[in-house]
Amino acid sequence: VAMKHVPRIDVKGYDDRIPAILVALRQELIRFNGLRQEGVFRISANKETQQMYRTQFNLGKFQGCQREEDVMCMAALIKEWFRGLPTPILNCLNKEVIMKTGKADDPSKASTALLRKLPEPNKSIFLWLLDLLAETSRYQTENRMSIKALAIVLAPNLYTVPEDCLPLEMVSLMDAAVH
């Protein structure tokens, strides 16, 4: 579904509205302590249960996570949402911008420059995701998911490497995206 057709809601701290499904999934992750679950965002969820929640969302009948053990489905559906976008959220940036950010001497300054190049609503949604990942990494002693581990599992859902990339360039580009 194109971003302009996705139901979005105001979330304090972001310039543009955030997709309602992402907000609901995050709330359920937190409600069931999903950010503390070992391997959150890395370990696969039960496929049948994930499909049940996906169907509920698609029909507008999501009532929340029903069982604590289903919390991994919430994380999996967040990844799936980003992966399912017709155009990945960071694909509006050219590969040189991403490469430059990954190789910068001052990563903070380079990241700020990258964010300035992102148009809305991509920028707000990406910042929302970064905030969720930063919050998740605070529990890395419990969930074993450092910022780098989270970036490794989520980066492929945020950017599609151009087909004209050479294999070595592709590896460098994905490494830059992770850093």
PDB file of C-alpha atoms in Angstrom:
ATOM      1  CA  VAL A   1       0.000   0.000   0.000  1.00  0.00           C
ATOM      2  CA  ALA A   2       1.323   3.433  -0.895  1.00  0.00           C
ATOM      3  CA  MET A   3       2.250   5.567   2.105  1.00  0.00           C
ATOM      4  CA  LYS A   4      -0.401   8.187   1.296  1.00  0.00           C
ATOM      5  CA  HIS A   5      -3.114   5.524   1.712  1.00  0.00           C
ATOM      6  CA  VAL A   6      -1.885   4.190   5.057  1.00  0.00           C
ATOM      7  CA  PRO A   7      -3.934   5.336   8.081  1.00  0.00           C
ATOM      8  CA  ARG A   8      -1.617   7.450  10.211  1.00  0.00           C
ATOM      9  CA  ILE A   9      -1.927   9.152  13.583  1.00  0.00           C
ATOM     10  CA  ASP A  10      -0.211  12.009  15.382  1.00  0.00           C
ATOM     11  CA  VAL A  11       2.543  10.871  17.722  1.00  0.00           C
ATOM     12  CA  LYS A  12       4.245  13.425  19.927  1.00  0.00           C
ATOM     13  CA  GLY A  13       7.819  14.160  18.916  1.00  0.00           C
ATOM     14  CA  TYR A  14       7.459  13.582  15.165  1.00  0.00           C
ATOM     15  CA  ASP A  15       6.779  16.182  12.486  1.00  0.00           C
ATOM     16  CA  ASP A  16       4.518  13.916  10.451  1.00  0.00           C
ATOM     17  CA  ARG A  17       1.988  11.273  11.414  1.00  0.00           C
ATOM     18  CA  ILE A  18       3.061   7.658  12.052  1.00  0.00           C
ATOM     19  CA  PRO A  19       1.197   4.660  10.582  1.00  0.00           C
ATOM     20  CA  ALA A  20      -1.427   3.521  13.095  1.00  0.00           C
ATOM     21  CA  ILE A  21      -0.445  -0.136  12.684  1.00  0.00           C
ATOM     22  CA  LEU A  22       3.142   0.610  13.760  1.00  0.00           C
ATOM     23  CA  VAL A  23       1.957   2.525  16.815  1.00  0.00           C
ATOM     24  CA  ALA A  24      -0.373  -0.333  17.808  1.00  0.00           C
ATOM     25  CA  LEU A  25       2.332  -2.982  17.317  1.00  0.00           C
ATOM     26  CA  ARG A  26       4.814  -0.997  19.421  1.00  0.00           C
ATOM     27  CA  GLN A  27       2.244  -0.592  22.204  1.00  0.00           C
ATOM     28  CA  GLU A  28       1.709  -4.350  22.290  1.00  0.00           C
ATOM     29  CA  LEU A  29       5.461  -5.025  22.260  1.00  0.00           C
ATOM     30  CA  ILE A  30       5.840  -2.829  25.313  1.00  0.00           C
ATOM     31  CA  ARG A  31       2.699  -4.065  27.084  1.00  0.00           C
ATOM     32  CA  PHE A  32       3.967  -7.657  26.953  1.00  0.00           C
ATOM     33  CA  ASN A  33       7.632  -6.791  27.645  1.00  0.00           C
ATOM     34  CA  GLY A  34       8.560  -7.782  24.106  1.00  0.00           C
ATOM     35  CA  LEU A  35      11.528  -5.451  24.047  1.00  0.00           C
ATOM     36  CA  ARG A  36      13.085  -7.675  26.710  1.00  0.00           C
ATOM     37  CA  GLN A  37      12.490 -10.958  24.830  1.00  0.00           C
ATOM     38  CA  GLU A  38      15.665 -12.666  23.707  1.00  0.00           C
ATOM     39  CA  GLY A  39      16.108 -12.271  19.967  1.00  0.00           C
ATOM     40  CA  VAL A  40      13.282  -9.761  19.496  1.00  0.00           C
ATOM     41  CA  PHE A  41      13.216  -8.713  15.805  1.00  0.00           C
ATOM     42  CA  ARG A  42      15.657 -11.584  15.008  1.00  0.00           C
ATOM     43  CA  ILE A  43      13.808 -14.773  15.993  1.00  0.00           C
ATOM     44  CA  SER A  44      10.994 -15.802  13.680  1.00  0.00           C
ATOM     45  CA  ALA A  45       7.464 -15.657  14.985  1.00  0.00           C
ATOM     46  CA  ASN A  46       4.964 -18.494  14.685  1.00  0.00           C
ATOM     47  CA  LYS A  47       3.784 -18.154  11.071  1.00  0.00           C
ATOM     48  CA  GLU A  48       0.158 -19.157  11.694  1.00  0.00           C
ATOM     49  CA  THR A  49      -0.166 -16.756  14.611  1.00  0.00           C
ATOM     50  CA  GLN A  50       1.528 -13.984  12.651  1.00  0.00           C
ATOM     51  CA  GLN A  51      -0.918 -14.585   9.787  1.00  0.00           C
ATOM     52  CA  MET A  52      -3.851 -14.388  12.243  1.00  0.00           C
ATOM     53  CA  TYR A  53      -2.694 -10.967  13.514  1.00  0.00           C
ATOM     54  CA  ARG A  54      -1.979  -9.758   9.960  1.00  0.00           C
ATOM     55  CA  THR A  55      -5.520 -10.718   8.954  1.00  0.00           C
ATOM     56  CA  GLN A  56      -6.952  -8.926  11.998  1.00  0.00           C
ATOM     57  CA  PHE A  57      -5.076  -5.756  11.023  1.00  0.00           C
ATOM     58  CA  ASN A  58      -6.147  -6.008   7.393  1.00  0.00           C
ATOM     59  CA  LEU A  59      -9.787  -6.349   8.459  1.00  0.00           C
ATOM     60  CA  GLY A  60      -9.509  -3.562  11.032  1.00  0.00           C
ATOM     61  CA  LYS A  61     -10.276  -6.022  13.837  1.00  0.00           C
ATOM     62  CA  PHE A  62      -7.015  -6.086  15.781  1.00  0.00           C
ATOM     63  CA  GLN A  63      -7.833  -6.393  19.494  1.00  0.00           C
ATOM     64  CA  GLY A  64      -4.258  -6.482  20.723  1.00  0.00           C
ATOM     65  CA  CYS A  65      -1.815  -9.251  21.430  1.00  0.00           C
ATOM     66  CA  GLN A  66      -3.748 -12.136  22.964  1.00  0.00           C
ATOM     67  CA  ARG A  67      -0.924 -14.028  24.675  1.00  0.00           C
ATOM     68  CA  GLU A  68       2.489 -13.048  25.954  1.00  0.00           C
ATOM     69  CA  GLU A  69       4.152 -15.652  23.741  1.00  0.00           C
ATOM     70  CA  ASP A  70       2.658 -13.928  20.674  1.00  0.00           C
ATOM     71  CA  VAL A  71       4.745 -10.808  21.277  1.00  0.00           C
ATOM     72  CA  MET A  72       7.343 -11.931  18.718  1.00  0.00           C
ATOM     73  CA  CYS A  73       4.589 -11.625  16.114  1.00  0.00           C
ATOM     74  CA  MET A  74       4.345  -7.915  16.902  1.00  0.00           C
ATOM     75  CA  ALA A  75       8.062  -7.445  16.174  1.00  0.00           C
ATOM     76  CA  ALA A  76       7.810  -9.613  13.046  1.00  0.00           C
ATOM     77  CA  LEU A  77       4.863  -7.571  11.778  1.00  0.00           C
ATOM     78  CA  ILE A  78       6.814  -4.326  12.233  1.00  0.00           C
ATOM     79  CA  LYS A  79       9.620  -5.756  10.083  1.00  0.00           C
ATOM     80  CA  GLU A  80       7.062  -7.084   7.601  1.00  0.00           C
ATOM     81  CA  TRP A  81       5.380  -3.691   7.350  1.00  0.00           C
ATOM     82  CA  PHE A  82       8.645  -2.033   6.317  1.00  0.00           C
ATOM     83  CA  ARG A  83       9.542  -4.901   3.963  1.00  0.00           C
ATOM     84  CA  GLY A  84       6.106  -4.696   2.307  1.00  0.00           C
ATOM     85  CA  LEU A  85       6.310  -1.040   1.313  1.00  0.00           C
ATOM     86  CA  PRO A  86       6.160  -0.582  -2.474  1.00  0.00           C
ATOM     87  CA  THR A  87       9.260   1.615  -2.174  1.00  0.00           C
ATOM     88  CA  PRO A  88      11.470   0.957   0.844  1.00  0.00           C
ATOM     89  CA  ILE A  89      11.581   3.899   3.239  1.00  0.00           C
ATOM     90  CA  LEU A  90      15.222   4.806   2.553  1.00  0.00           C
ATOM     91  CA  ASN A  91      15.167   4.218  -1.208  1.00  0.00           C
ATOM     92  CA  CYS A  92      14.494   7.918  -1.757  1.00  0.00           C
ATOM     93  CA  LEU A  93      18.178   8.416  -0.887  1.00  0.00           C
ATOM     94  CA  ASN A  94      20.849   7.649  -3.434  1.00  0.00           C
ATOM     95  CA  LYS A  95      23.444   5.035  -2.595  1.00  0.00           C
ATOM     96  CA  GLU A  96      26.256   7.597  -2.371  1.00  0.00           C
ATOM     97  CA  VAL A  97      24.489   9.352   0.538  1.00  0.00           C
ATOM     98  CA  ILE A  98      24.165   6.062   2.433  1.00  0.00           C
ATOM     99  CA  MET A  99      27.778   5.055   1.690  1.00  0.00           C
ATOM    100  CA  LYS A 100      29.034   8.455   2.850  1.00  0.00           C
ATOM    101  CA  THR A 101      27.073   8.155   6.104  1.00  0.00           C
ATOM    102  CA  GLY A 102      28.447   4.678   6.831  1.00  0.00           C
ATOM    103  CA  LYS A 103      32.051   5.771   6.274  1.00  0.00           C
ATOM    104  CA  ALA A 104      31.905   9.149   8.044  1.00  0.00           C
ATOM    105  CA  ASP A 105      34.452  10.151  10.666  1.00  0.00           C
ATOM    106  CA  ASP A 106      31.649  11.768  12.662  1.00  0.00           C
ATOM    107  CA  PRO A 107      28.681   9.344  12.406  1.00  0.00           C
ATOM    108  CA  SER A 108      26.372  11.653  14.370  1.00  0.00           C
ATOM    109  CA  LYS A 109      26.937  14.572  12.008  1.00  0.00           C
ATOM    110  CA  ALA A 110      26.618  12.311   8.948  1.00  0.00           C
ATOM    111  CA  SER A 111      23.378  10.791  10.268  1.00  0.00           C
ATOM    112  CA  THR A 112      21.924  14.249  10.830  1.00  0.00           C
ATOM    113  CA  ALA A 113      22.815  15.172   7.246  1.00  0.00           C
ATOM    114  CA  LEU A 114      21.184  11.967   6.001  1.00  0.00           C
ATOM    115  CA  LEU A 115      17.995  12.693   7.959  1.00  0.00           C
ATOM    116  CA  ARG A 116      17.800  16.170   6.421  1.00  0.00           C
ATOM    117  CA  LYS A 117      17.676  14.547   2.988  1.00  0.00           C
ATOM    118  CA  LEU A 118      14.732  12.306   3.899  1.00  0.00           C
ATOM    119  CA  PRO A 119      11.340  13.684   2.864  1.00  0.00           C
ATOM    120  CA  GLU A 120       8.282  13.417   5.086  1.00  0.00           C
ATOM    121  CA  PRO A 121       6.615  11.122   6.011  1.00  0.00           C
ATOM    122  CA  ASN A 122       9.676   8.866   5.531  1.00  0.00           C
ATOM    123  CA  LYS A 123      11.741  10.967   7.920  1.00  0.00           C
ATOM    124  CA  SER A 124       9.265  10.795  10.811  1.00  0.00           C
ATOM    125  CA  ILE A 125       8.609   7.092  10.302  1.00  0.00           C
ATOM    126  CA  PHE A 126      12.334   6.344  10.141  1.00  0.00           C
ATOM    127  CA  LEU A 127      12.950   8.390  13.311  1.00  0.00           C
ATOM    128  CA  TRP A 128      10.079   6.530  15.004  1.00  0.00           C
ATOM    129  CA  LEU A 129      11.764   3.225  14.084  1.00  0.00           C
ATOM    130  CA  LEU A 130      15.163   4.443  15.305  1.00  0.00           C
ATOM    131  CA  ASP A 131      13.578   5.421  18.620  1.00  0.00           C
ATOM    132  CA  LEU A 132      12.011   1.964  18.938  1.00  0.00           C
ATOM    133  CA  LEU A 133      15.346   0.304  18.167  1.00  0.00           C
ATOM    134  CA  ALA A 134      17.205   2.512  20.653  1.00  0.00           C
ATOM    135  CA  GLU A 135      14.630   1.602  23.293  1.00  0.00           C
ATOM    136  CA  THR A 136      15.006  -2.084  22.414  1.00  0.00           C
ATOM    137  CA  SER A 137      18.796  -1.935  22.650  1.00  0.00           C
ATOM    138  CA  ARG A 138      18.556  -0.622  26.221  1.00  0.00           C
ATOM    139  CA  TYR A 139      17.580  -4.185  27.171  1.00  0.00           C
ATOM    140  CA  GLN A 140      20.413  -5.847  25.237  1.00  0.00           C
ATOM    141  CA  THR A 141      21.626  -7.776  28.281  1.00  0.00           C
ATOM    142  CA  GLU A 142      18.219  -9.490  28.328  1.00  0.00           C
ATOM    143  CA  ASN A 143      17.276  -9.551  24.634  1.00  0.00           C
ATOM    144  CA  ARG A 144      20.813  -9.966  23.259  1.00  0.00           C
ATOM    145  CA  MET A 145      20.038  -7.365  20.593  1.00  0.00           C
ATOM    146  CA  SER A 146      22.611  -4.580  20.371  1.00  0.00           C
ATOM    147  CA  ILE A 147      22.080  -1.598  18.102  1.00  0.00           C
ATOM    148  CA  LYS A 148      24.286  -3.291  15.490  1.00  0.00           C
ATOM    149  CA  ALA A 149      22.323  -6.576  15.748  1.00  0.00           C
ATOM    150  CA  LEU A 150      19.058  -4.671  15.348  1.00  0.00           C
ATOM    151  CA  ALA A 151      20.439  -2.781  12.358  1.00  0.00           C
ATOM    152  CA  ILE A 152      21.560  -6.027  10.732  1.00  0.00           C
ATOM    153  CA  VAL A 153      18.098  -7.587  10.957  1.00  0.00           C
ATOM    154  CA  LEU A 154      16.179  -4.441   9.973  1.00  0.00           C
ATOM    155  CA  ALA A 155      18.383  -2.738   7.343  1.00  0.00           C
ATOM    156  CA  PRO A 156      17.374  -5.116   4.512  1.00  0.00           C
ATOM    157  CA  ASN A 157      13.742  -4.055   5.081  1.00  0.00           C
ATOM    158  CA  LEU A 158      14.541  -0.355   4.750  1.00  0.00           C
ATOM    159  CA  TYR A 159      16.602  -0.151   1.570  1.00  0.00           C
ATOM    160  CA  THR A 160      16.792  -2.157  -1.623  1.00  0.00           C
ATOM    161  CA  VAL A 161      20.232  -2.233  -3.182  1.00  0.00           C
ATOM    162  CA  PRO A 162      20.068  -1.091  -6.829  1.00  0.00           C
ATOM    163  CA  GLU A 163      20.297  -3.899  -9.381  1.00  0.00           C
ATOM    164  CA  ASP A 164      23.274  -2.257 -11.086  1.00  0.00           C
ATOM    165  CA  CYS A 165      25.423  -2.624  -7.948  1.00  0.00           C
ATOM    166  CA  LEU A 166      28.427  -4.863  -8.200  1.00  0.00           C
ATOM    167  CA  PRO A 167      28.563  -7.631  -5.533  1.00  0.00           C
ATOM    168  CA  LEU A 168      31.397  -5.997  -3.577  1.00  0.00           C
ATOM    169  CA  GLU A 169      29.662  -2.614  -3.793  1.00  0.00           C
ATOM    170  CA  MET A 170      26.446  -4.264  -2.539  1.00  0.00           C
ATOM    171  CA  VAL A 171      28.258  -5.641   0.528  1.00  0.00           C
ATOM    172  CA  SER A 172      29.791  -2.212   1.211  1.00  0.00           C
ATOM    173  CA  LEU A 173      26.430  -0.508   0.824  1.00  0.00           C
ATOM    174  CA  MET A 174      24.651  -2.849   3.248  1.00  0.00           C
ATOM    175  CA  ASP A 175      27.560  -2.518   5.697  1.00  0.00           C
ATOM    176  CA  ALA A 176      27.274   1.282   5.465  1.00  0.00           C
ATOM    177  CA  ALA A 177      23.519   1.071   6.048  1.00  0.00           C
ATOM    178  CA  VAL A 178      24.085  -0.991   9.187  1.00  0.00           C
ATOM    179  CA  HIS A 179      26.664   1.432  10.590  1.00  0.00           C
TER     180      HIS A 179
END
